[in-house]
Coordinates of C-alpha atoms in Angstrom, one line a residue:
Chain A
M24 CA 144.9 130.3 308.2
A25 CA 141.2 129.2 307.1
A26 CA 139.4 130.8 310.0
V27 CA 141.2 134.3 309.4
G28 CA 139.9 133.9 305.7
A29 CA 136.4 134.3 307.0
V30 CA 137.3 137.8 308.2
S31 CA 138.3 140.5 305.8
G32 CA 141.8 140.6 304.5
G33 CA 144.6 142.7 306.2
L34 CA 143.8 141.2 309.7
T35 CA 147.3 141.0 311.3
A36 CA 146.2 138.8 314.3
V37 CA 148.4 135.6 314.6
G38 CA 147.9 132.3 315.7
F39 CA 144.3 131.6 314.7
R40 CA 144.0 128.0 313.1
P41 CA 141.4 125.6 312.5
A42 CA 140.4 123.5 315.5
G43 CA 142.7 120.4 315.6
A44 CA 145.6 121.5 313.8
A45 CA 148.1 122.9 316.1
G46 CA 150.6 124.2 313.5
I47 CA 153.8 122.9 315.1
P48 CA 156.5 123.6 312.5
E49 CA 158.6 120.6 311.0
E50 CA 161.6 122.6 311.2
L51 CA 163.2 123.8 314.5
P52 CA 163.0 127.6 314.3
D53 CA 166.3 129.7 314.4
H54 CA 165.6 131.0 317.8
S55 CA 165.6 127.5 319.2
R56 CA 168.9 126.7 317.7
Y57 CA 171.1 129.8 317.5
L58 CA 172.0 132.4 320.0
G59 CA 170.0 135.5 320.5
P60 CA 171.5 138.9 321.4
G61 CA 173.2 139.3 324.8
V62 CA 172.2 141.1 327.9
T63 CA 174.2 144.2 326.7
D64 CA 172.3 144.5 323.4
Q65 CA 169.4 146.7 324.8
P66 CA 170.4 148.7 327.9
Y67 CA 167.0 150.4 327.6
G68 CA 164.5 147.8 326.2
T69 CA 161.9 148.0 323.4
P70 CA 158.8 146.0 322.6
S71 CA 159.1 143.0 320.4
Q72 CA 159.3 143.9 316.7
Y73 CA 156.0 142.0 316.2
E74 CA 154.4 144.6 318.4
A75 CA 155.5 147.6 316.1
H76 CA 151.8 148.5 315.5
V77 CA 151.3 149.5 319.2
I78 CA 152.0 153.1 318.7
R79 CA 150.7 156.5 319.4
R80 CA 148.7 157.9 316.4
N81 CA 147.8 161.3 315.3
V82 CA 144.9 162.5 313.2
E83 CA 146.3 165.2 310.9
W84 CA 143.2 167.0 310.2
L85 CA 142.3 167.6 313.8
T86 CA 144.5 170.6 314.3
G87 CA 146.5 173.3 312.4
S88 CA 149.8 172.2 313.6
T89 CA 151.5 169.2 315.2
E90 CA 153.0 171.4 318.0
S91 CA 149.7 172.3 319.3
S92 CA 148.0 168.9 318.8
I93 CA 147.1 165.5 320.3
N94 CA 148.0 162.0 319.8
F95 CA 146.1 159.0 320.9
T96 CA 147.0 155.9 323.1
P97 CA 146.6 152.4 321.4
L98 CA 144.0 151.3 323.9
Q99 CA 143.0 148.4 321.8
D100 CA 146.3 146.8 322.0
L101 CA 147.0 147.3 325.8
H102 CA 146.5 145.2 328.9
G103 CA 145.5 145.8 332.4
I104 CA 145.2 149.4 333.9
I105 CA 148.6 150.9 333.4
T106 CA 149.5 152.7 330.3
P107 CA 153.1 152.1 329.2
N108 CA 155.0 155.4 329.3
G109 CA 156.1 155.1 325.5
V110 CA 152.7 155.0 324.3
F111 CA 150.9 157.3 326.7
F112 CA 149.1 159.9 324.8
E113 CA 150.6 163.3 324.3
R114 CA 149.0 166.9 324.2
H115 CA 151.1 169.9 323.7
H116 CA 150.3 173.4 323.1
S117 CA 153.8 174.5 321.9
G118 CA 155.6 171.3 321.3
R119 CA 157.5 169.0 323.7
A120 CA 159.8 171.0 325.9
D121 CA 163.1 169.5 326.5
I122 CA 164.3 170.6 329.9
D123 CA 167.5 170.1 331.6
P124 CA 166.6 169.1 335.2
A125 CA 169.8 170.9 336.5
Q126 CA 168.2 174.2 335.3
H127 CA 164.6 173.5 336.3
Q128 CA 163.1 175.4 339.3
L129 CA 159.6 175.3 340.6
M130 CA 158.7 178.6 342.2
I131 CA 155.8 178.8 344.8
H132 CA 154.6 182.4 345.7
G133 CA 151.7 184.5 346.1
L134 CA 149.6 184.4 349.2
V135 CA 152.1 182.3 351.1
E136 CA 154.2 183.1 354.1
R137 CA 157.6 181.9 352.5
P138 CA 157.9 182.1 348.9
I139 CA 160.4 179.5 347.6
S140 CA 162.0 178.0 344.7
L141 CA 162.4 174.2 344.6
S142 CA 165.1 172.4 342.3
V143 CA 164.5 168.8 341.5
P144 CA 166.7 167.7 344.1
D145 CA 165.0 170.1 346.6
L146 CA 161.7 168.3 345.5
L147 CA 163.0 164.8 346.3
R148 CA 163.6 165.7 349.9
F149 CA 160.0 165.7 350.6
R150 CA 158.2 162.4 351.6
P151 CA 156.6 161.4 348.3
V152 CA 153.6 159.2 347.5
D153 CA 152.8 156.7 344.7
R154 CA 149.2 156.8 343.5
I155 CA 147.6 155.4 340.3
F156 CA 145.3 157.8 338.4
F157 CA 144.0 158.2 335.0
T158 CA 144.5 161.4 333.1
E159 CA 142.1 162.0 330.2
C160 CA 142.0 164.9 327.7
A161 CA 138.8 167.0 328.3
A162 CA 138.4 166.7 324.3
N163 CA 138.5 162.8 324.5
G164 CA 135.6 161.7 322.2
G165 CA 135.0 165.3 321.3
M166 CA 134.9 164.4 317.5
E167 CA 132.0 162.3 318.1
W168 CA 129.4 164.8 319.4
R169 CA 127.7 165.1 316.0
G170 CA 127.9 161.6 315.0
A171 CA 130.1 158.6 314.6
Q172 CA 133.1 159.9 312.9
L173 CA 136.4 158.1 313.6
N174 CA 136.5 154.4 313.1
G175 CA 138.6 153.1 315.9
V176 CA 138.8 152.9 319.8
Q177 CA 142.2 154.5 319.6
F178 CA 140.9 157.6 318.0
T179 CA 137.5 157.9 319.8
R180 CA 138.8 157.1 323.5
G181 CA 142.5 157.2 323.3
M182 CA 143.2 160.7 324.7
L183 CA 143.5 158.6 327.9
G184 CA 146.2 157.1 329.9
C185 CA 146.7 155.8 333.5
A186 CA 149.9 155.6 335.5
Q187 CA 151.4 155.3 338.9
W188 CA 152.4 158.7 339.6
T189 CA 155.2 159.4 342.2
G190 CA 155.5 163.0 343.7
I191 CA 154.7 165.3 346.5
P192 CA 151.3 166.2 347.6
L193 CA 150.5 170.0 347.0
R194 CA 149.1 169.6 350.7
T195 CA 152.7 169.0 351.8
L196 CA 154.4 171.8 349.7
F197 CA 151.6 174.4 350.9
D198 CA 152.0 173.4 354.5
Y199 CA 155.7 173.9 354.0
V200 CA 155.6 177.3 352.7
G201 CA 152.5 178.3 354.9
L202 CA 149.4 179.5 353.2
K203 CA 147.8 183.1 354.2
P204 CA 144.2 183.2 355.2
K205 CA 142.8 184.3 351.9
A206 CA 144.5 181.6 350.0
K207 CA 141.6 180.2 347.9
W208 CA 143.0 179.5 344.4
V209 CA 146.2 178.2 342.8
L210 CA 147.6 179.1 339.5
A211 CA 149.8 176.3 337.9
E212 CA 152.1 177.4 335.0
G213 CA 154.3 175.3 332.8
A214 CA 157.8 176.0 331.5
D215 CA 157.1 175.4 327.8
A216 CA 156.5 178.1 325.2
A217 CA 152.8 177.9 325.9
A218 CA 153.3 178.7 329.5
L219 CA 150.0 177.0 330.1
T220 CA 148.1 178.3 332.9
R221 CA 145.1 176.9 335.0
S222 CA 143.3 178.1 338.0
I223 CA 142.6 175.3 340.5
P224 CA 140.5 175.7 343.7
M225 CA 142.5 175.5 346.9
D226 CA 140.1 172.6 348.4
K227 CA 141.1 170.4 345.3
A228 CA 144.8 171.4 345.7
L229 CA 144.9 170.2 349.4
D230 CA 142.8 167.2 348.8
D231 CA 144.7 165.0 346.3
C232 CA 146.8 167.0 343.9
M233 CA 150.5 166.3 343.6
V234 CA 153.7 167.5 341.8
A235 CA 154.8 164.3 340.3
F236 CA 158.4 163.5 339.0
G237 CA 158.0 159.7 338.6
Q238 CA 155.7 157.8 336.2
N239 CA 155.3 154.0 336.1
G240 CA 158.5 153.6 338.1
E241 CA 160.9 156.0 336.1
M242 CA 161.2 159.6 335.8
L243 CA 158.5 161.4 333.6
R244 CA 159.1 161.2 329.8
P245 CA 159.7 164.7 328.2
G246 CA 156.2 164.5 326.5
Q247 CA 154.7 164.0 330.0
G248 CA 156.3 167.1 331.6
Y249 CA 159.8 166.1 332.6
P250 CA 161.1 166.8 335.2
M251 CA 157.7 167.7 337.0
R252 CA 154.2 167.9 336.3
L253 CA 151.0 168.5 338.1
V254 CA 148.5 165.6 338.9
V255 CA 145.0 166.6 339.4
P256 CA 143.1 163.3 340.0
G257 CA 139.9 162.9 338.1
W258 CA 139.9 166.2 336.6
E259 CA 140.4 167.0 332.9
G260 CA 143.8 166.5 331.5
N261 CA 144.5 170.2 330.6
M262 CA 144.9 171.0 334.3
W263 CA 147.7 168.6 334.8
V264 CA 150.2 171.1 334.0
K265 CA 153.4 169.8 332.4
W266 CA 156.9 171.2 332.8
L267 CA 155.6 172.9 336.0
R268 CA 157.7 175.8 336.9
R269 CA 155.2 178.0 339.1
L270 CA 152.4 177.7 341.5
E271 CA 150.9 181.0 342.4
V272 CA 148.4 181.3 345.3
G273 CA 145.6 183.9 345.1
D274 CA 142.2 184.8 346.2
E275 CA 140.2 184.7 342.8
P276 CA 140.6 182.5 339.7
W277 CA 142.6 184.0 336.8
Y278 CA 140.4 183.2 333.8
T279 CA 143.3 182.2 331.7
R280 CA 142.9 181.5 327.9
W281 CA 142.5 177.7 328.8
E282 CA 139.5 178.2 331.1
T283 CA 137.7 180.9 328.9
S284 CA 138.5 180.5 325.1
K285 CA 139.1 176.7 325.6
Y286 CA 138.0 174.2 328.1
T287 CA 134.5 175.9 328.4
D288 CA 131.5 174.0 326.9
L289 CA 129.2 175.8 324.6
L290 CA 125.4 175.1 324.8
P291 CA 122.7 175.4 322.3
N292 CA 121.4 178.7 323.8
G293 CA 124.9 180.2 323.2
K294 CA 125.7 180.2 327.0
A295 CA 128.8 178.0 328.1
Y296 CA 129.6 175.9 331.1
K297 CA 132.8 177.1 332.6
F298 CA 135.2 175.3 335.2
T299 CA 133.9 171.9 334.0
W300 CA 136.8 170.1 335.9
V301 CA 135.6 166.6 336.6
Q302 CA 135.8 163.9 334.0
E303 CA 132.5 162.0 334.6
A304 CA 132.1 158.1 334.6
N305 CA 133.0 156.6 331.3
S306 CA 134.0 153.3 329.7
V307 CA 134.7 151.6 326.3
I308 CA 135.0 148.1 325.1
T309 CA 138.7 148.0 323.7
S310 CA 138.1 144.5 322.1
P311 CA 136.2 143.7 319.8
S312 CA 136.6 147.2 318.4
P313 CA 137.4 148.4 314.8
E314 CA 140.8 147.6 315.1
K315 CA 140.2 144.1 316.9
P316 CA 137.7 142.3 314.6
M317 CA 136.0 139.1 315.5
N318 CA 137.8 135.8 314.4
G319 CA 135.1 133.3 314.0
A320 CA 132.5 131.5 316.1
G321 CA 133.0 130.2 319.5
P322 CA 134.4 131.6 322.8
H323 CA 135.5 135.3 323.0
V324 CA 136.2 137.8 325.7
I325 CA 135.0 141.4 325.7
R326 CA 137.7 143.6 327.2
G327 CA 137.1 147.0 328.2
L328 CA 137.9 150.0 330.4
A329 CA 135.9 151.9 332.8
W330 CA 136.9 155.1 334.8
S331 CA 135.4 158.0 336.7
G332 CA 136.8 161.2 338.0
N333 CA 134.2 161.1 340.8
G334 CA 135.8 158.0 342.4
R335 CA 135.7 154.3 341.9
I336 CA 133.8 152.3 339.4
K337 CA 130.9 150.4 341.0
R338 CA 129.7 148.3 338.1
V339 CA 130.0 147.9 334.4
D340 CA 127.1 146.6 332.1
V341 CA 127.5 145.3 328.8
S342 CA 124.8 145.0 325.9
M343 CA 125.2 143.0 322.7
D344 CA 122.0 144.2 321.1
G345 CA 122.6 148.0 321.2
G346 CA 121.1 148.7 324.6
K347 CA 118.0 146.6 324.7
N348 CA 119.4 144.1 327.3
W349 CA 122.2 144.3 329.6
I350 CA 124.5 142.0 331.8
T351 CA 126.9 143.1 334.5
A352 CA 130.5 142.3 333.6
P353 CA 133.0 141.2 336.2
L354 CA 135.4 143.8 337.3
E355 CA 139.2 143.0 337.5
E356 CA 141.1 144.1 340.6
P357 CA 142.4 146.7 341.6
I358 CA 139.5 148.9 341.6
L359 CA 140.9 152.4 342.5
P360 CA 139.4 155.7 342.7
K361 CA 139.9 158.0 339.7
A362 CA 141.9 155.2 338.0
L363 CA 141.2 152.9 334.9
T364 CA 139.3 149.8 335.9
R365 CA 139.4 146.7 333.7
F366 CA 136.5 144.5 332.9
Y367 CA 136.4 141.2 331.0
L368 CA 133.2 139.4 330.0
P369 CA 133.6 136.0 328.2
F370 CA 130.9 135.1 325.7
R371 CA 130.1 133.1 322.7
W372 CA 129.5 134.2 319.1
D373 CA 127.7 132.1 316.6
G374 CA 130.0 133.5 313.9
K375 CA 127.1 135.0 311.8
S376 CA 125.0 137.2 313.8
S377 CA 125.5 141.1 313.9
L378 CA 126.0 142.4 317.4
M379 CA 125.8 146.0 318.7
L380 CA 128.2 146.0 321.6
Q381 CA 128.0 148.7 324.3
S382 CA 129.4 149.2 327.8
R383 CA 127.8 151.3 330.5
A384 CA 129.7 152.4 333.7
M385 CA 128.4 153.4 337.0
D386 CA 130.6 154.9 339.9
E387 CA 130.4 154.9 343.3
T388 CA 128.1 158.2 343.6
G389 CA 125.5 156.3 341.8
Y390 CA 126.1 158.2 338.4
V391 CA 125.4 156.0 335.4
Q392 CA 127.2 156.8 331.9
P393 CA 124.7 158.5 329.6
T394 CA 123.9 157.7 325.9
I395 CA 125.0 160.3 323.2
V396 CA 121.2 161.0 322.9
D397 CA 121.0 161.8 326.6
L398 CA 124.0 164.1 326.3
R399 CA 122.8 165.9 323.1
N400 CA 119.6 166.6 324.8
A401 CA 121.3 168.2 327.7
R402 CA 124.2 170.1 325.8
G403 CA 123.5 170.0 322.0
T404 CA 126.4 169.3 319.6
N405 CA 128.8 172.1 319.9
S406 CA 130.3 171.7 323.5
I407 CA 133.5 169.8 322.2
Y408 CA 134.5 168.6 325.7
H409 CA 133.4 166.0 328.1
N410 CA 131.7 163.5 325.8
N411 CA 131.5 160.4 328.1
S412 CA 128.6 158.8 326.2
I413 CA 128.4 155.0 325.7
M414 CA 130.0 154.0 322.5
T415 CA 128.4 151.4 320.2
W416 CA 130.6 148.8 318.1
L417 CA 128.7 147.2 315.4
V418 CA 130.0 143.6 314.8
N419 CA 129.0 142.5 311.3
P420 CA 128.4 138.9 310.3
T421 CA 131.9 138.9 308.7
G422 CA 133.3 139.8 312.2
E423 CA 134.6 143.3 311.0
V424 CA 133.7 146.0 313.8
E425 CA 132.6 149.5 313.0
N426 CA 131.9 152.8 315.1
V427 CA 128.3 153.5 314.9
Q428 CA 125.8 155.7 316.8
V429 CA 122.5 154.4 317.6
A430 CA 119.0 155.9 318.8
Chain B
M8 CA 132.6 165.7 365.1
S9 CA 129.8 163.3 365.5
K10 CA 130.3 159.7 366.2
S11 CA 129.0 158.5 363.0
L12 CA 131.0 161.1 361.0
K13 CA 134.1 160.0 362.7
I14 CA 133.4 156.4 361.8
L15 CA 132.8 157.5 358.3
T16 CA 136.3 159.2 358.3
L17 CA 138.0 156.2 359.6
G18 CA 136.2 154.1 357.1
L19 CA 137.6 156.3 354.2
L20 CA 141.2 156.1 355.5
A21 CA 141.0 152.3 356.0
T22 CA 139.7 151.8 352.4
G23 CA 142.8 153.8 351.2
G24 CA 141.1 157.0 350.0
A25 CA 143.4 158.9 347.7
A26 CA 143.2 162.2 349.6
F27 CA 146.2 163.4 351.3
A28 CA 146.6 164.1 355.0
A29 CA 149.2 166.6 356.5
D30 CA 152.7 165.3 356.6
P31 CA 153.7 164.9 360.3
N32 CA 157.4 165.0 359.3
L33 CA 157.2 168.2 357.5
P34 CA 160.7 169.8 357.2
K35 CA 161.2 173.0 359.1
P36 CA 160.9 176.3 357.3
G37 CA 164.0 177.1 355.4
E38 CA 165.4 173.5 355.4
I39 CA 164.4 172.9 351.7
G40 CA 164.6 175.0 348.7
S41 CA 165.7 178.8 348.3
A42 CA 164.0 181.9 349.3
V43 CA 162.9 184.0 346.3
T44 CA 163.2 187.7 346.1
P45 CA 160.5 190.0 344.7
Q46 CA 162.8 190.7 341.8
E47 CA 163.0 186.8 340.9
I48 CA 159.3 186.4 341.2
A49 CA 158.6 189.3 339.1
R50 CA 160.8 187.7 336.2
W51 CA 158.3 184.8 336.0
D52 CA 155.1 186.2 337.4
I53 CA 153.3 187.5 334.2
D54 CA 149.9 186.4 334.9
V55 CA 147.0 189.0 334.5
R56 CA 143.7 188.7 336.2
P57 CA 140.3 190.1 335.2
D58 CA 140.5 192.7 337.8
G59 CA 143.8 193.9 336.3
L60 CA 146.1 192.5 338.8
G61 CA 149.4 191.7 337.1
L62 CA 149.2 194.2 334.3
P63 CA 152.5 196.0 333.8
P64 CA 153.1 199.7 333.2
G65 CA 152.7 200.7 329.5
Q66 CA 150.1 201.4 327.1
G67 CA 148.9 201.2 323.3
T68 CA 146.3 201.8 320.9
A69 CA 145.0 199.9 317.9
E70 CA 146.6 202.5 315.5
E71 CA 149.9 201.5 317.2
G72 CA 149.2 197.9 317.0
E73 CA 148.6 197.7 313.4
Q74 CA 152.3 197.5 312.5
V75 CA 153.1 195.0 315.3
W76 CA 150.2 193.0 313.9
M77 CA 151.5 193.0 310.3
D78 CA 155.0 192.1 311.4
N79 CA 154.1 189.5 314.0
C80 CA 150.7 188.1 313.6
A81 CA 149.0 188.4 310.3
A82 CA 151.0 185.7 308.7
C83 CA 148.8 183.2 310.6
H84 CA 145.8 185.2 311.8
G85 CA 145.3 187.2 308.6
E86 CA 145.3 191.1 308.2
F87 CA 142.0 191.5 309.7
G88 CA 142.2 188.5 312.1
E89 CA 140.2 186.3 309.6
G90 CA 142.7 183.5 310.1
V91 CA 144.8 182.0 307.3
D92 CA 144.4 178.4 306.5
R93 CA 143.7 176.5 309.7
W94 CA 145.0 179.2 312.0
P95 CA 142.6 180.7 314.7
V96 CA 140.1 183.2 313.6
L97 CA 140.2 186.4 315.9
M98 CA 137.3 188.6 314.7
G99 CA 133.6 188.3 314.0
G100 CA 131.2 185.5 315.2
V101 CA 129.1 187.8 317.3
D102 CA 125.7 186.4 317.7
S103 CA 126.8 182.9 316.2
L104 CA 127.2 181.1 319.5
S105 CA 123.7 179.7 319.4
S106 CA 123.9 178.9 315.7
D107 CA 124.9 175.4 314.3
S108 CA 128.4 176.7 313.5
P109 CA 129.5 179.0 316.3
V110 CA 132.5 181.1 315.7
K111 CA 134.2 181.7 318.9
T112 CA 136.6 184.7 318.9
P113 CA 137.7 187.3 321.7
G114 CA 134.8 189.6 320.4
S115 CA 132.1 186.9 320.3
Y116 CA 133.2 184.5 323.2
W117 CA 135.9 185.6 325.6
P118 CA 134.5 187.1 328.8
Y119 CA 137.4 189.2 329.7
A120 CA 139.7 191.5 327.8
T121 CA 142.5 190.9 330.3
T122 CA 142.9 187.4 329.0
I123 CA 143.9 188.8 325.8
Y124 CA 146.7 190.6 327.2
D125 CA 147.7 187.6 329.3
Y126 CA 147.7 185.0 326.5
V127 CA 149.5 187.2 323.9
Y128 CA 152.1 188.2 326.2
R129 CA 152.9 184.8 327.4
A130 CA 152.4 182.5 324.4
M131 CA 152.4 184.4 321.1
P132 CA 153.7 184.8 318.5
F133 CA 153.4 181.0 318.2
G134 CA 157.2 180.0 317.9
N135 CA 158.4 182.9 319.4
A136 CA 156.8 183.5 322.7
Q137 CA 157.4 186.4 325.0
S138 CA 159.3 188.3 322.5
L139 CA 157.1 191.4 322.6
T140 CA 157.3 194.2 325.0
P141 CA 154.4 195.3 327.3
D142 CA 153.7 198.4 325.0
E143 CA 153.5 196.1 322.0
V144 CA 151.1 193.7 323.8
Y145 CA 148.9 196.7 325.0
A146 CA 148.8 197.8 321.4
L147 CA 148.0 194.3 319.9
T148 CA 145.2 194.0 322.6
A149 CA 144.0 197.3 321.4
Y150 CA 144.2 196.1 317.8
I151 CA 142.4 192.8 318.6
L152 CA 139.6 194.6 320.6
N153 CA 139.1 197.2 317.7
M154 CA 139.0 194.5 315.0
D155 CA 136.3 192.9 317.3
E156 CA 134.5 196.2 317.3
V157 CA 134.8 196.5 321.1
V158 CA 136.8 199.6 321.3
P159 CA 137.6 202.5 318.8
S160 CA 140.9 202.7 317.2
D161 CA 142.1 205.4 319.3
F162 CA 141.1 203.8 322.5
V163 CA 144.2 203.7 324.8
V164 CA 144.7 200.3 326.5
N165 CA 146.6 200.2 329.8
A166 CA 146.4 198.7 333.4
E167 CA 143.5 201.2 334.1
T168 CA 141.4 200.9 331.2
L169 CA 141.7 197.3 330.2
P170 CA 140.0 195.8 333.2
K171 CA 137.1 198.0 332.5
V172 CA 136.5 197.0 329.0
E173 CA 133.2 195.0 328.9
M174 CA 133.5 192.1 326.5
P175 CA 130.1 191.3 324.6
N176 CA 130.1 187.8 326.0
R177 CA 130.9 188.9 329.6
D178 CA 127.9 187.0 331.0
G179 CA 128.0 184.0 328.8
F180 CA 129.3 181.6 331.2
I181 CA 127.8 179.5 334.1
D182 CA 129.3 177.3 336.5
D183 CA 129.4 173.8 336.0
P184 CA 126.1 172.3 336.9
R185 CA 126.8 168.7 336.2
P186 CA 125.5 166.1 336.4
D187 CA 123.2 167.7 334.0
V188 CA 121.9 164.6 332.4
K189 CA 118.8 163.3 334.5
V190 CA 118.6 159.7 333.5
A191 CA 122.4 159.5 334.6
S192 CA 121.7 159.2 338.2
Q193 CA 119.0 156.7 338.1
E194 CA 118.9 152.8 338.6
P195 CA 119.7 151.9 334.9
C196 CA 117.3 149.6 333.0
M197 CA 118.6 146.0 332.4
K198 CA 116.1 144.1 330.4
D199 CA 113.9 145.0 327.4
C200 CA 115.0 148.7 327.6
V201 CA 114.2 150.0 324.1
K202 CA 112.0 148.4 321.5
E203 CA 114.1 149.2 318.4
V204 CA 117.5 150.1 318.1
K205 CA 118.3 152.4 314.9
I206 CA 121.8 153.2 313.5
T207 CA 122.0 156.8 313.0
G208 CA 125.5 157.1 311.9
H209 CA 128.4 155.1 310.5
A210 CA 132.0 156.1 311.0
R211 CA 133.1 154.3 307.9
K212 CA 130.8 156.2 305.7
I213 CA 132.2 159.5 307.0
D214 CA 135.6 158.1 306.0
V215 CA 138.1 160.3 307.8
T216 CA 140.0 158.0 309.9
P217 CA 143.8 157.7 309.1
E218 CA 144.3 154.6 306.9
E219 CA 147.3 153.4 308.9
G220 CA 145.9 151.6 311.9
G221 CA 142.4 152.8 311.7
G222 CA 140.3 149.5 311.6
V223 CA 140.9 146.7 309.2
E224 CA 140.1 148.0 305.8

């Protein structure tokens, strides 16, 4: 473990050894000799006990209660673009509702020809679609507006997940009930004690929104809105109403608490943006990161994620010197609209130089991810939401990695 | 549709755009689900719009709201809406929005008085939602508006008066203008982009990251 010794203590990474010493044990390990548990051991499987650190985490001081709070996806330990359901971040406003699907109804009413109520089995009689989309809390990175604050990619970009959602397009449901001519807005409401409500313009509803019941191949988890939730591709997570019980069609927005008091973006002049729905292009290097230090000189891979609510990621550039120079990183397939996109960039480290790692996403509209300085110049430091700025990881000569901001 | 637009549309379909087309195999009306009656709709349809649509019959004043407030709200929000511990502050903050520490309350920030009624009725008290009657919520709305010095203590809040209450920050909101960062839509620099990179902040010095799992220290 000599190479690990070069990095600070507490590093849990396994398998790093001096070149040339393979570390083949002299004794045959137990798992190569004795029987393991049989197939009836785990009817619903869990990760290896050695992956017990891959969990959602909460930052206690962020909110007044855990019931109206957030936890974070462990981005630093995940691979590919699909977030496992068990570590998909949660944001509740009145705790996690536990709903018996046999009791659940989705009411569709307002400016429609035939108001109806749909049970879960009713919903399953429509033709579903499967689509991969990210959902990102509007407040993702919100603690970093004034400066580098939380030392980890999980805490600075982890209000984020991406899943294959299975559900019924709102287009199908609204065609089925028949929209009246003045139908311009949709109010979506949850069945939890917050009864969260958001107004969604009809164009968006008919374009790509869906009522999902499936997530990554299984029914939604209770924390994700079981038995049904709204999917609003590319738009702030708050609008993805969970435990969906009601869709009301109207001709004006409702200006609910979640689109006036919250999810409005305060500017230095005291005015605020409203209806800031889209999550603009964003990216982050997930490794190296504060949780994933560098382990010695030689070949390494920069791993990262990029995403845009305005469509596909077109390009991701990576800098190792804090933004002086950039190289374009190869993107991994699939590159889907409004979904997480992976990039991997192999590089060599001399094991002693400081690095300032950054990633910069560009989407198919030509939008380029801004710096925190660019964002502050436009919006100040009190807008809370929609911080999609370039993150900087300072790699120290020891290999430790820290969240810093640069100018 | 012009020929070029047609080709563009086909191109979008061919590359698997996420937008959903109409379902050609849509079930016939009535085949799926249950018709709902106006009475059933009314049971769940509790939302209120700024123009007052959705406000139920009933009324209340701040004077009537005081006891309801003390019994149901003051434990978290304070007797005067000042907020206990970390619970939300509901009074004051007027003229603070452009300061370094804005205090966003109904009186300083919320654009519509109707939202107070809607939110209190649907989601408060925290942990015992929808336990208050419309009269109680009207009285609480009046109490909050009075704390915020928007209406006098004998002002009667009901479906007629509430939509007409003009909140101080009524005109404080502008539609999303993004992209609002000019450099974000230009071809980005790739080489020798900045002369000097200065570190302006270290998360480690702030030291508020949860110990468990927060980095390698």
